[in-house]
Short mmCIF file of C-alpha atoms in Angstrom, two decimals:
data_model
loop_
_atom_site.label_atom_id
_atom_site.label_comp_id
_atom_site.label_asym_id
_atom_site.label_seq_id
_atom_site.Cartn_x
_atom_site.Cartn_y
_atom_site.Cartn_z
CA SER D 244 28.59 17.19 37.78
CA HIS D 245 30.15 17.50 41.21
CA LYS D 246 30.05 13.74 41.62
CA GLU D 247 32.10 13.13 38.47
CA THR D 248 34.53 15.93 39.34
CA LEU D 249 35.12 14.97 42.97
CA GLU D 250 34.42 11.28 43.50
CA GLY D 251 37.40 8.97 43.89
CA LYS D 252 40.04 11.69 44.25
CA SER D 253 42.84 10.94 46.67
CA ARG D 254 43.93 13.51 49.22
CA ARG D 255 47.03 14.12 47.09
CA ASP D 256 44.80 14.97 44.10
CA TRP D 257 43.41 17.91 46.05
CA LEU D 258 46.84 19.53 45.98
CA THR D 259 47.57 19.06 42.27
CA PRO D 260 46.26 21.48 39.62
CA TYR D 261 44.92 19.79 36.49
CA THR D 262 43.93 20.57 32.91
CA SER D 263 40.67 19.57 31.28
CA ARG D 264 39.60 20.51 27.76
CA GLY D 265 42.50 22.94 27.49
CA CYS D 266 41.68 24.85 30.70
CA SER D 267 43.73 24.78 33.90
CA TYR D 268 41.87 24.17 37.14
CA SER D 269 42.69 24.31 40.82
CA PRO D 270 41.22 21.41 42.79
CA SER D 271 40.74 23.76 45.73
CA MET D 272 38.31 25.76 43.56
CA ASP D 273 36.48 22.52 42.76
CA MET D 274 36.13 21.92 46.50
CA LEU D 275 34.93 25.48 47.16
CA THR D 276 32.36 25.14 44.38
CA PHE D 277 31.23 21.82 45.84
CA LEU D 278 30.97 23.27 49.36
CA LEU D 279 28.88 26.15 48.02
CA HIS D 280 26.62 23.61 46.33
CA LEU D 281 26.33 21.67 49.61
CA SER D 282 25.33 24.79 51.48
CA ASP D 283 22.58 25.30 48.92
CA ILE D 284 21.18 21.76 49.32
CA SER D 285 21.94 21.29 53.02
CA ASN D 286 18.43 21.75 54.42
CA PRO D 287 18.03 18.08 55.48
CA ALA D 288 21.27 18.39 57.46
CA LYS D 289 19.87 21.33 59.45
CA PRO D 290 17.29 21.40 62.24
CA LEU D 291 15.27 23.99 60.32
CA PHE D 292 14.85 21.84 57.22
CA GLU D 293 11.10 21.43 57.67
CA TYR D 294 10.56 25.18 57.87
CA TRP D 295 12.58 25.72 54.70
CA THR D 296 10.86 22.82 52.96
CA ASP D 297 7.49 24.42 53.66
CA ARG D 298 8.70 27.76 52.30
CA ILE D 299 10.11 26.18 49.15
CA LEU D 300 6.93 24.18 48.55
CA GLU D 301 4.82 27.30 49.10
CA GLU D 302 6.89 29.05 46.44
CA CYS D 303 6.32 26.09 44.08
CA TYR D 304 2.60 26.08 44.84
CA ALA D 305 2.38 29.83 44.12
CA GLN D 306 4.03 29.16 40.74
CA GLY D 307 1.56 26.34 40.06
CA ASP D 308 -1.37 28.56 41.05
CA LYS D 309 -0.17 31.23 38.63
CA GLU D 310 0.32 28.68 35.85
CA ALA D 311 -3.20 27.33 36.42
CA SER D 312 -4.67 30.85 36.38
CA LEU D 313 -3.02 31.39 32.99
CA SER D 314 -4.27 28.01 31.69
CA LEU D 315 -0.69 26.77 31.40
CA PRO D 316 0.43 23.24 32.27
CA ILE D 317 1.40 23.09 35.94
CA SER D 318 5.12 22.41 36.46
CA PRO D 319 6.26 19.31 38.37
CA LEU D 320 6.07 19.72 42.17
CA CYS D 321 3.94 22.85 41.78
CA ASP D 322 0.42 21.37 41.95
CA ARG D 323 -1.10 21.70 45.43
CA ALA D 324 -3.50 18.85 44.74
CA THR D 325 -0.98 16.23 43.64
CA THR D 326 2.37 17.15 45.20
CA SER D 327 3.34 15.17 48.30
CA LYS D 328 5.67 17.01 50.68
CA LYS D 329 6.98 13.73 52.03
CA GLN D 330 7.78 12.29 48.59
CA CYS D 331 9.43 15.57 47.52
CA GLN D 332 11.70 15.49 50.56
CA ILE D 333 12.57 11.82 50.16
CA GLY D 334 13.42 12.25 46.49
CA PHE D 335 15.49 15.38 47.07
CA ILE D 336 17.45 13.76 49.90
CA LYS D 337 17.92 10.46 48.05
CA PHE D 338 18.99 11.85 44.68
CA VAL D 339 20.61 15.20 45.49
CA VAL D 340 21.62 15.62 49.13
CA LYS D 341 22.83 12.16 50.13
CA PRO D 342 25.11 11.56 47.11
CA ALA D 343 26.71 14.99 47.55
CA TYR D 344 27.29 14.55 51.27
CA ASP D 345 28.60 11.02 50.73
CA ILE D 346 31.34 12.48 48.55
CA LEU D 347 32.23 15.09 51.17
CA GLY D 348 32.26 12.31 53.79
CA GLU D 349 34.80 10.40 51.68
CA ILE D 350 36.99 13.48 51.45
CA ILE D 351 36.56 14.47 55.12
CA PRO D 352 35.78 11.24 57.04
CA ALA D 353 35.11 13.03 60.34
CA PHE D 354 32.42 15.08 58.60
CA GLY D 355 30.83 11.95 57.16
CA ALA D 356 30.80 10.26 60.55
CA VAL D 357 28.91 13.17 62.11
CA VAL D 358 26.53 14.30 59.36
CA SER D 359 25.76 11.13 57.36
CA PRO D 360 23.75 9.46 60.15
CA HIS D 361 21.41 12.48 60.26
CA ILE D 362 20.83 12.35 56.51
CA GLN D 363 20.16 8.58 56.70
CA LYS D 364 17.22 9.17 59.06
#
């Protein structure tokens, strides 16, 4: 996971290549991979997050509708009748977004000072 790979590294560690399980890695590639991941989960850090949340939930609901029409079990978060938008957002922010952005805030303190308060809301 990104958390295990990135958490607790010193600034010096970001300049030192390392080997894991016989493969050589560049810590700068770890950071680029992490930043790409953050861009993927960054909706709560953006003003348009509600619009994107609605679009994502609509996609999930369409999947659930299709599953129901085929008499299949409806996947988690895909049932229009039981899925709460608010609870989905809270869970996603709490368990995915916040931990990832906390790590980036440790690495780049100025970033954490600016973005973390918005995610806390």
